[in-house]
């Protein structure tokens, strides 16, 4: 069984989403997919389709690129929700010039008060060379701090590398 | 003793090649070095020379930048081969506009049918900020998926960080 | 109790400095902060201030952007020093066109002969895509090799991911 909050972190194309989906499917609980991606080009469209195929059937699906409140409120205590992913959610809010600190506090509160269990997927983006432009540096800092707070609030945190889990916190079921 | 397939993943200048070489040297088995690098500038030349010096003597050496079939076929059941590295091999195939999916299937099949044991070194490239250009994003995705498949097929997978191993799968000898 | 040398590695905004500070504070020993940052713009100024606030009071503080010799010599055998961070120190020496190999040897010697214990914080920068420009590639290689040598010389080495420790070497107190 999964705890109240599970955090799954990984690099690009690391298999983090598949790992998170598999964690949920193995519980046998009814599952909810909260999609944060906004499809604005064909590259993103292809990625969304590939993930949808990988995920398979039997997911109740909600599109929530920015405001996650209604999505989390709809998750019942028997369900497990997958938020895929915190990085896209953060990107959408940065594009919309939102107050990131306020949005992050809201998200952490929504996760704490959600009746069902939640698995949050996020990207590690801070292990390359310092980016040239200030916006990328700001994104990298905000993402890093968000990841720290999600890991801190979770009971189980996993770093996925080449599809394999390194447990950061807690115990895999 | 090493298993049939060992996968060693790491960042740039992480010590992954030295770690892989040392794994092989410690077995005492006859060793084969399969070099994928194509030397096309002085920066690469210096790197190849530095690695050659680090590696030391007593390696049977094969240059195979793209087609690895003959190299793997030549490895006898008593030998251990080091493929250094999957990242350069992937780069060479991308430059040559090859069908990456077909090439990857070939590689995985060659690894499965090689008579000797093999250690594959590869780069983690997906933990920085999203690259600006589409080609770099495509490379990052292909490398990530290749790393997942190599880790999946291996019996031992190690993530090398600052020269130190984090075991992803299996047990270090 | 901490060993003679502890190495704390992590990505940008990974919580590595906070983790290192906390390791030191928990020992109860008198503490020394060796700051390598040179403040040359408002982004850096904000970062230095944020870290200072996080760190809290009761640190003897030394600014040493390049020559760390006098700083380490001043650390008594009862004190624990935090070098924050090796990445900024390396950057400052690259900007000054120093002989990096000579500087690195000096640093490792200073760490070996310091009377007190030392915790060194450094950045992982080699897990993104290959940078476009040669200077960034050179920095990435030098940082990677420096990290290997620091990890090699340390008795305790930790990779901090989303604020959580993955032990590379030794045992956490």
Coordinates of C-alpha atoms in Angstrom, one line a residue:
Chain A
X1 CA 0.0 0.0 0.0
X2 CA 1.2 3.5 -0.7
X3 CA 1.4 6.3 1.9
X4 CA -0.6 9.5 1.8
X5 CA 2.0 11.3 -0.3
X6 CA 4.6 9.6 -2.6
X7 CA 7.2 11.7 -4.5
X8 CA 8.8 10.4 -7.6
X9 CA 11.7 12.5 -9.0
X10 CA 13.8 11.8 -12.1
X11 CA 15.5 13.2 -15.1
X12 CA 14.1 13.5 -18.6
X13 CA 13.2 10.2 -20.2
X14 CA 14.3 8.4 -16.9
X15 CA 11.2 6.3 -16.7
X16 CA 9.8 8.2 -13.7
X17 CA 6.2 8.4 -15.0
X18 CA 6.1 4.7 -15.8
X19 CA 7.6 3.9 -12.4
X20 CA 5.0 6.0 -10.7
X21 CA 2.1 4.5 -12.7
X22 CA 3.3 1.1 -11.9
X23 CA 3.4 1.9 -8.2
X24 CA -0.2 2.9 -8.4
X25 CA -1.4 0.0 -10.6
X26 CA 0.1 -2.5 -8.3
X27 CA -2.1 -1.3 -5.4
X28 CA -5.2 -2.3 -7.3
X29 CA -7.0 0.8 -6.1
X30 CA -9.1 3.0 -8.4
X31 CA -6.8 5.5 -10.1
X32 CA -7.0 9.1 -11.2
X33 CA -4.6 10.7 -13.6
X34 CA -4.2 14.5 -13.2
X35 CA -2.6 15.8 -16.4
X36 CA -0.8 19.2 -16.2
X37 CA 0.5 19.3 -19.8
X38 CA -0.9 21.9 -22.1
X39 CA -0.5 20.7 -25.7
X40 CA 0.8 23.6 -27.8
X41 CA 2.9 21.8 -30.4
X42 CA 3.4 18.5 -32.1
X43 CA 6.4 17.5 -30.0
X44 CA 4.3 17.8 -26.9
X45 CA 1.3 16.1 -28.6
X46 CA 3.5 13.1 -29.4
X47 CA 4.8 12.9 -25.9
X48 CA 1.3 13.0 -24.4
X49 CA 0.1 10.3 -26.7
X50 CA 3.1 8.1 -26.0
X51 CA 2.5 8.4 -22.2
X52 CA -1.2 7.7 -22.6
X53 CA -0.5 4.5 -24.5
X54 CA 2.0 3.4 -21.9
X55 CA -0.4 4.2 -19.1
X56 CA -3.1 1.8 -20.3
X57 CA -6.8 1.9 -19.6
X58 CA -8.8 2.4 -16.4
X59 CA -7.6 5.8 -15.3
X60 CA -10.1 8.5 -14.5
X61 CA -8.5 11.5 -16.2
X62 CA -8.5 15.2 -15.3
X63 CA -6.8 18.0 -17.1
X64 CA -5.6 20.6 -14.7
X65 CA -2.7 22.7 -16.0
X66 CA -2.7 25.3 -13.3
X67 CA -5.4 25.2 -10.6
X68 CA -5.2 21.7 -9.0
X69 CA -7.8 22.5 -6.3
X70 CA -10.9 21.0 -7.9
X71 CA -8.9 18.0 -9.1
X72 CA -7.6 17.0 -5.7
X73 CA -11.0 17.7 -4.1
X74 CA -12.6 15.2 -6.5
X75 CA -10.2 12.4 -5.3
X76 CA -12.1 10.1 -2.9
X77 CA -10.5 8.3 0.0
X78 CA -10.3 5.0 -1.9
X79 CA -8.6 6.5 -5.0
X80 CA -5.0 7.1 -5.7
X81 CA -4.2 10.1 -7.9
X82 CA -1.1 10.6 -10.0
X83 CA 0.0 14.2 -10.6
X84 CA 2.1 14.2 -13.8
X85 CA 3.9 16.4 -13.3
X86 CA 5.0 19.2 -10.9
X87 CA 7.5 20.4 -13.5
X88 CA 4.8 21.1 -16.1
X89 CA 2.6 22.7 -13.5
X90 CA 5.4 25.0 -12.4
X91 CA 6.2 25.9 -16.0
X92 CA 2.6 26.8 -16.7
X93 CA 2.5 29.1 -13.6
X94 CA 5.8 30.7 -14.6
X95 CA 4.4 31.3 -18.1
X96 CA 1.3 32.9 -16.5
X97 CA 3.6 35.0 -14.2
X98 CA 1.9 33.7 -11.1
X99 CA 3.1 34.1 -7.5
X100 CA 5.0 30.8 -7.3
X101 CA 5.5 30.9 -3.5
X102 CA 1.7 31.3 -3.1
X103 CA 0.9 28.6 -5.6
X104 CA 3.4 26.2 -4.0
X105 CA 1.8 26.8 -0.6
X106 CA -1.6 26.1 -2.1
X107 CA -0.3 22.9 -3.7
X108 CA 1.3 21.6 -0.5
X109 CA -2.0 22.4 1.4
X110 CA -4.1 20.6 -1.3
X111 CA -1.8 17.5 -1.0
X112 CA -2.1 17.5 2.8
X113 CA -5.9 17.8 2.8
X114 CA -6.7 15.5 -0.2
X115 CA -8.9 12.6 1.0
X116 CA -7.2 10.1 -1.3
X117 CA -3.5 9.2 -1.6
X118 CA -1.4 11.0 -4.2
X119 CA 1.8 10.3 -6.1
X120 CA 3.6 13.4 -7.5
X121 CA 6.0 13.1 -10.4
X122 CA 8.7 15.8 -10.9
X123 CA 11.8 16.5 -12.8
X124 CA 15.4 16.9 -11.5
X125 CA 16.7 19.9 -13.5
X126 CA 19.6 21.1 -11.4
X127 CA 22.5 18.8 -12.3
X128 CA 23.7 20.3 -15.5
X129 CA 25.9 23.4 -16.1
X130 CA 24.5 26.8 -15.0
X131 CA 22.1 28.0 -17.8
X132 CA 23.0 31.1 -19.8
X133 CA 19.7 32.9 -19.3
X134 CA 18.3 34.3 -16.1
X135 CA 14.8 32.8 -16.7
X136 CA 16.2 29.3 -16.9
X137 CA 18.3 29.9 -13.8
X138 CA 15.2 31.1 -11.9
X139 CA 13.2 28.1 -13.1
X140 CA 15.9 25.7 -12.0
X141 CA 16.0 27.3 -8.5
X142 CA 12.2 27.3 -8.1
X143 CA 12.0 23.6 -9.3
X144 CA 14.8 22.6 -6.9
X145 CA 13.1 24.3 -4.0
X146 CA 9.7 22.8 -4.9
X147 CA 11.2 19.3 -5.1
X148 CA 12.7 19.8 -1.7
X149 CA 9.4 20.7 -0.2
X150 CA 7.6 17.8 -1.9
X151 CA 10.2 15.4 -0.7
X152 CA 9.9 16.9 2.8
X153 CA 6.2 16.5 2.9
X154 CA 6.1 13.0 1.4
X155 CA 6.4 9.7 3.4
X156 CA 8.0 7.9 0.4
X157 CA 10.4 9.6 -2.0
X158 CA 12.1 7.9 -4.9
X159 CA 14.8 9.1 -7.3
X160 CA 14.4 7.2 -10.6
X161 CA 17.6 6.7 -12.6
X162 CA 17.5 4.7 -15.9
X163 CA 14.1 3.3 -14.8
X164 CA 15.5 2.0 -11.5
X165 CA 14.5 3.4 -8.1
X166 CA 16.9 4.9 -5.6
X167 CA 14.9 5.3 -2.4
X168 CA 15.4 8.8 -0.9
X169 CA 13.0 8.4 2.0
X170 CA 10.6 5.7 3.4
X171 CA 10.2 2.2 2.0
X172 CA 9.0 0.9 -1.3
X173 CA 5.9 -1.3 -1.0
Chain B
X1 CA 32.7 -12.3 -11.0
X2 CA 30.6 -10.1 -13.2
X3 CA 27.2 -11.1 -14.7
X4 CA 26.4 -11.4 -18.4
X5 CA 25.6 -7.7 -18.7
X6 CA 26.7 -4.9 -16.4
X7 CA 25.5 -1.3 -17.0
X8 CA 27.5 1.7 -15.7
X9 CA 25.8 5.1 -15.9
X10 CA 27.2 8.4 -14.9
X11 CA 27.5 12.1 -15.6
X12 CA 30.4 13.8 -17.5
X13 CA 33.7 13.4 -15.7
X14 CA 32.1 11.3 -13.0
X15 CA 34.7 8.5 -13.1
X16 CA 32.3 6.1 -14.8
X17 CA 34.8 4.7 -17.3
X18 CA 37.5 4.2 -14.6
X19 CA 35.0 2.5 -12.4
X20 CA 33.9 0.1 -15.2
X21 CA 37.5 -0.6 -16.2
X22 CA 38.3 -1.4 -12.6
X23 CA 35.4 -3.8 -12.3
X24 CA 36.7 -5.7 -15.3
X25 CA 40.4 -5.6 -14.3
X26 CA 39.5 -7.0 -10.8
X27 CA 38.0 -10.2 -12.4
X28 CA 41.4 -11.1 -13.9
X29 CA 39.7 -12.2 -17.1
X30 CA 41.1 -11.4 -20.5
X31 CA 39.7 -8.0 -21.5
X32 CA 38.5 -6.3 -24.7
X33 CA 38.0 -2.6 -25.1
X34 CA 35.3 -1.6 -27.7
X35 CA 35.9 2.1 -28.5
X36 CA 33.1 4.0 -30.1
X37 CA 34.7 7.4 -30.2
X38 CA 35.4 9.0 -33.6
X39 CA 38.3 11.4 -33.2
X40 CA 37.4 14.5 -35.2
X41 CA 39.0 17.3 -33.1
X42 CA 41.9 17.9 -30.6
X43 CA 39.5 18.0 -27.6
X44 CA 38.3 14.5 -28.4
X45 CA 41.9 13.4 -29.2
X46 CA 43.1 14.6 -25.7
X47 CA 40.2 12.8 -24.0
X48 CA 40.8 9.5 -25.8
X49 CA 44.5 9.7 -24.9
X50 CA 43.8 10.5 -21.3
X51 CA 41.4 7.5 -21.0
X52 CA 43.9 5.2 -22.8
X53 CA 46.6 6.1 -20.2
X54 CA 44.2 5.6 -17.3
X55 CA 43.1 2.2 -18.7
X56 CA 46.6 0.8 -18.7
X57 CA 47.9 -2.2 -20.8
X58 CA 46.5 -5.6 -21.6
X59 CA 43.3 -4.7 -23.4
X60 CA 42.5 -6.1 -26.8
X61 CA 41.2 -3.1 -28.5
X62 CA 38.5 -2.7 -31.2
X63 CA 37.3 0.5 -32.9
X64 CA 33.6 0.3 -33.6
X65 CA 31.9 3.7 -33.9
X66 CA 28.6 2.4 -35.3
X67 CA 28.3 -1.3 -36.2
X68 CA 29.1 -3.3 -33.0
X69 CA 28.1 -6.7 -34.5
X70 CA 31.6 -7.9 -35.5
X71 CA 33.1 -6.6 -32.2
X72 CA 30.6 -8.5 -30.0
X73 CA 30.9 -11.6 -32.2
X74 CA 34.7 -11.6 -31.6
X75 CA 34.3 -11.7 -27.8
X76 CA 35.0 -15.2 -26.6
X77 CA 33.2 -16.8 -23.6
X78 CA 36.3 -16.2 -21.3
X79 CA 36.6 -12.6 -22.2
X80 CA 34.9 -9.5 -20.7
X81 CA 34.3 -6.6 -23.1
X82 CA 33.9 -2.9 -22.2
X83 CA 31.7 -0.9 -24.5
X84 CA 32.8 2.7 -23.9
X85 CA 30.4 4.2 -24.5
X86 CA 26.7 3.9 -25.5
X87 CA 26.4 7.7 -25.6
X88 CA 29.1 8.1 -28.3
X89 CA 27.6 5.2 -30.2
X90 CA 24.2 6.9 -30.1
X91 CA 25.7 10.2 -31.2
X92 CA 27.4 8.6 -34.1
X93 CA 24.1 7.0 -35.3
X94 CA 22.2 10.3 -34.9
X95 CA 24.9 12.1 -36.9
X96 CA 24.5 9.4 -39.6
X97 CA 20.7 9.8 -39.4
X98 CA 20.2 6.1 -38.7
X99 CA 17.0 4.4 -37.5
X100 CA 17.7 4.6 -33.8
X101 CA 15.0 2.2 -32.8
X102 CA 16.3 -0.5 -35.2
X103 CA 19.9 0.2 -34.1
X104 CA 18.9 -0.1 -30.4
X105 CA 17.1 -3.4 -31.0
X106 CA 20.2 -4.7 -32.7
X107 CA 22.5 -3.6 -29.9
X108 CA 20.3 -5.2 -27.2
X109 CA 20.2 -8.4 -29.3
X110 CA 24.0 -8.4 -29.7
X111 CA 24.4 -8.0 -26.0
X112 CA 22.0 -10.9 -25.3
X113 CA 23.8 -13.2 -27.7
X114 CA 27.5 -12.2 -27.1
X115 CA 29.4 -15.3 -25.8
X116 CA 31.4 -13.3 -23.3
X117 CA 30.4 -10.9 -20.6
X118 CA 29.9 -7.2 -21.3
X119 CA 30.1 -4.0 -19.4
X120 CA 28.3 -1.0 -21.0
X121 CA 29.2 2.6 -20.0
X122 CA 26.7 5.3 -20.7
X123 CA 26.0 9.0 -19.9
X124 CA 23.2 10.4 -17.8
X125 CA 22.2 13.5 -19.8
X126 CA 18.6 14.3 -18.6
X127 CA 19.1 16.0 -15.3
X128 CA 19.7 19.6 -16.5
X129 CA 17.4 22.3 -17.8
X130 CA 15.4 21.5 -21.0
X131 CA 17.8 22.3 -23.9
X132 CA 16.9 25.1 -26.3
X133 CA 17.2 23.2 -29.5
X134 CA 15.0 20.3 -30.7
X135 CA 18.0 18.1 -31.7
X136 CA 19.4 18.2 -28.2
X137 CA 16.0 17.4 -26.7
X138 CA 15.6 14.5 -29.1
X139 CA 19.1 13.2 -28.2
X140 CA 18.2 13.6 -24.5
X141 CA 15.1 11.5 -24.9
X142 CA 16.7 8.8 -27.0
X143 CA 19.6 8.5 -24.5
X144 CA 17.3 8.3 -21.6
X145 CA 15.2 5.6 -23.2
X146 CA 18.4 3.7 -24.3
X147 CA 19.7 3.9 -20.7
X148 CA 16.4 2.5 -19.4
X149 CA 16.6 -0.5 -21.8
X150 CA 20.2 -1.2 -21.0
X151 CA 19.5 -1.1 -17.2
X152 CA 16.5 -3.3 -17.7
X153 CA 18.4 -6.0 -19.6
X154 CA 21.4 -5.9 -17.2
X155 CA 21.8 -8.0 -14.1
X156 CA 24.0 -5.3 -12.5
X157 CA 23.4 -1.6 -12.9
X158 CA 25.5 1.1 -11.2
X159 CA 25.1 4.9 -11.1
X160 CA 28.5 6.5 -10.6
X161 CA 28.5 9.8 -8.8
X162 CA 31.9 11.6 -8.1
X163 CA 33.6 8.2 -8.7
X164 CA 31.5 6.4 -6.1
X165 CA 28.9 3.7 -7.0
X166 CA 25.2 3.8 -6.2
X167 CA 23.8 0.4 -7.0
X168 CA 20.6 0.6 -9.1
X169 CA 20.2 -3.1 -9.5
X170 CA 22.0 -6.3 -8.6
X171 CA 25.0 -6.6 -6.3
X172 CA 28.6 -5.4 -6.7
X173 CA 31.1 -8.3 -6.8
Chain C
X1 CA 30.6 13.2 15.3
X2 CA 31.9 14.0 11.8
X3 CA 35.1 12.6 10.3
X4 CA 38.1 14.6 9.2
X5 CA 36.6 15.3 5.8
X6 CA 33.0 15.2 4.7
X7 CA 32.0 15.8 1.1
X8 CA 28.4 17.0 0.3
X9 CA 27.5 17.0 -3.4
X10 CA 24.2 18.1 -5.0
X11 CA 22.6 19.9 -7.9
X12 CA 21.4 23.5 -7.9
X13 CA 18.8 24.2 -5.3
X14 CA 19.0 20.7 -4.0
X15 CA 19.3 21.7 -0.3
X16 CA 23.0 20.6 -0.2
X17 CA 24.2 23.7 1.8
X18 CA 21.3 23.4 4.3
X19 CA 22.1 19.7 4.7
X20 CA 25.8 20.4 5.3
X21 CA 25.1 23.1 7.7
X22 CA 22.7 20.9 9.7
X23 CA 25.3 18.1 9.8
X24 CA 27.7 20.6 11.5
X25 CA 25.2 22.3 13.8
X26 CA 24.1 18.9 15.2
X27 CA 27.7 18.2 16.4
X28 CA 27.5 21.1 18.7
X29 CA 31.1 22.0 17.9
X30 CA 32.2 25.6 17.3
X31 CA 31.7 26.3 13.6
X32 CA 33.4 28.3 10.9
X33 CA 31.9 29.3 7.6
X34 CA 34.3 29.7 4.7
X35 CA 32.5 31.7 2.0
X36 CA 33.9 31.5 -1.5
X37 CA 31.2 33.6 -3.3
X38 CA 32.3 36.9 -4.8
X39 CA 29.2 39.2 -4.9
X40 CA 29.2 40.9 -8.3
X41 CA 25.5 41.2 -9.1
X42 CA 22.1 41.5 -7.4
X43 CA 21.2 37.8 -8.2
X44 CA 24.3 36.6 -6.3
X45 CA 23.7 39.2 -3.5
X46 CA 20.1 37.8 -3.0
X47 CA 21.4 34.2 -2.9
X48 CA 24.1 35.0 -0.3
X49 CA 21.6 36.8 1.9
X50 CA 19.1 33.9 1.7
X51 CA 21.8 31.4 2.6
X52 CA 23.0 33.6 5.5
X53 CA 19.5 33.8 6.9
X54 CA 19.1 30.0 6.6
X55 CA 22.4 29.4 8.3
X56 CA 21.5 31.2 11.4
X57 CA 23.8 32.8 14.0
X58 CA 27.0 31.5 15.7
X59 CA 29.2 30.9 12.7
X60 CA 32.7 32.4 12.6
X61 CA 32.8 33.7 9.1
X62 CA 35.7 34.0 6.6
X63 CA 35.6 35.3 3.1
X64 CA 38.1 33.4 0.9
X65 CA 37.2 33.4 -2.8
X66 CA 40.5 32.0 -4.0
X67 CA 43.3 31.4 -1.5
X68 CA 41.9 29.1 1.1
X69 CA 45.3 28.5 2.9
X70 CA 44.9 31.2 5.7
X71 CA 41.2 30.2 6.2
X72 CA 42.0 26.5 6.8
X73 CA 45.1 27.4 8.9
X74 CA 42.9 29.4 11.2
X75 CA 40.6 26.4 12.0
X76 CA 41.4 25.0 15.4
X77 CA 41.2 21.3 16.2
X78 CA 37.8 21.8 18.1
X79 CA 36.2 23.6 15.2
X80 CA 34.3 22.3 12.2
X81 CA 34.6 24.4 9.0
X82 CA 32.1 24.5 6.1
X83 CA 33.6 25.3 2.7
X84 CA 30.7 26.6 0.7
X85 CA 31.4 25.9 -2.0
X86 CA 34.1 24.2 -4.2
X87 CA 32.1 25.1 -7.3
X88 CA 32.4 28.8 -6.7
X89 CA 36.1 28.4 -5.7
X90 CA 36.7 26.6 -9.0
X91 CA 34.8 29.3 -10.9
X92 CA 36.8 32.1 -9.3
X93 CA 40.1 30.3 -10.3
X94 CA 38.9 29.7 -13.8
X95 CA 38.0 33.4 -14.2
X96 CA 41.4 34.3 -12.9
X97 CA 43.0 31.9 -15.4
X98 CA 44.8 30.0 -12.6
X99 CA 46.6 26.6 -12.9
X100 CA 43.6 24.5 -11.8
X101 CA 45.7 21.3 -11.3
X102 CA 48.1 23.2 -9.0
X103 CA 45.2 24.9 -7.1
X104 CA 43.4 21.5 -6.7
X105 CA 46.6 19.9 -5.3
X106 CA 46.9 22.8 -2.8
X107 CA 43.3 22.5 -1.7
X108 CA 43.6 18.7 -1.1
X109 CA 46.8 19.3 0.9
X110 CA 45.1 22.1 2.9
X111 CA 42.2 19.8 3.7
X112 CA 44.6 17.0 4.7
X113 CA 46.6 19.2 7.1
X114 CA 43.8 21.3 8.5
X115 CA 43.7 20.8 12.3
X116 CA 39.9 20.9 12.5
X117 CA 37.3 18.9 10.6
X118 CA 35.9 20.2 7.3
X119 CA 32.7 19.7 5.3
X120 CA 33.1 20.7 1.6
X121 CA 30.0 21.4 -0.4
X122 CA 30.1 21.1 -4.2
X123 CA 27.8 21.1 -7.3
X124 CA 27.1 18.2 -9.6
X125 CA 27.1 19.8 -13.0
X126 CA 27.7 16.8 -15.4
X127 CA 24.3 15.3 -15.8
X128 CA 22.8 17.5 -18.5
X129 CA 23.3 17.6 -22.2
X130 CA 26.8 18.5 -23.5
X131 CA 27.2 22.3 -23.4
X132 CA 27.6 24.2 -26.6
X133 CA 30.7 26.2 -25.7
X134 CA 34.1 24.9 -24.9
X135 CA 34.6 26.9 -21.7
X136 CA 31.5 25.3 -20.2
X137 CA 32.7 21.8 -21.3
X138 CA 36.1 22.5 -19.7
X139 CA 34.4 23.7 -16.5
X140 CA 32.2 20.6 -16.4
X141 CA 35.2 18.3 -16.8
X142 CA 37.3 20.1 -14.1
X143 CA 34.4 20.2 -11.7
X144 CA 33.7 16.5 -12.2
X145 CA 37.4 15.6 -11.6
X146 CA 37.6 17.8 -8.6
X147 CA 34.4 16.2 -7.2
X148 CA 36.0 12.7 -7.7
X149 CA 39.1 13.7 -5.8
X150 CA 37.2 15.3 -2.9
X151 CA 35.0 12.2 -2.6
X152 CA 38.1 10.0 -2.8
X153 CA 39.8 11.9 0.0
X154 CA 36.7 12.1 2.3
X155 CA 35.7 9.6 4.8
X156 CA 32.0 10.5 4.4
X157 CA 30.5 11.5 1.0
X158 CA 26.8 12.3 0.5
X159 CA 24.8 13.1 -2.7
X160 CA 21.9 15.3 -1.8
X161 CA 18.8 15.0 -4.0
X162 CA 15.7 17.1 -3.2
X163 CA 17.1 17.7 0.3
X164 CA 17.5 14.0 1.0
X165 CA 20.8 12.2 1.4
X166 CA 22.1 9.3 -0.7
X167 CA 25.2 8.1 1.0
X168 CA 28.1 7.6 -1.5
X169 CA 30.7 6.6 1.1
X170 CA 31.0 6.1 4.9
X171 CA 28.1 6.4 7.4
X172 CA 26.0 9.4 8.4
X173 CA 26.3 10.3 12.1

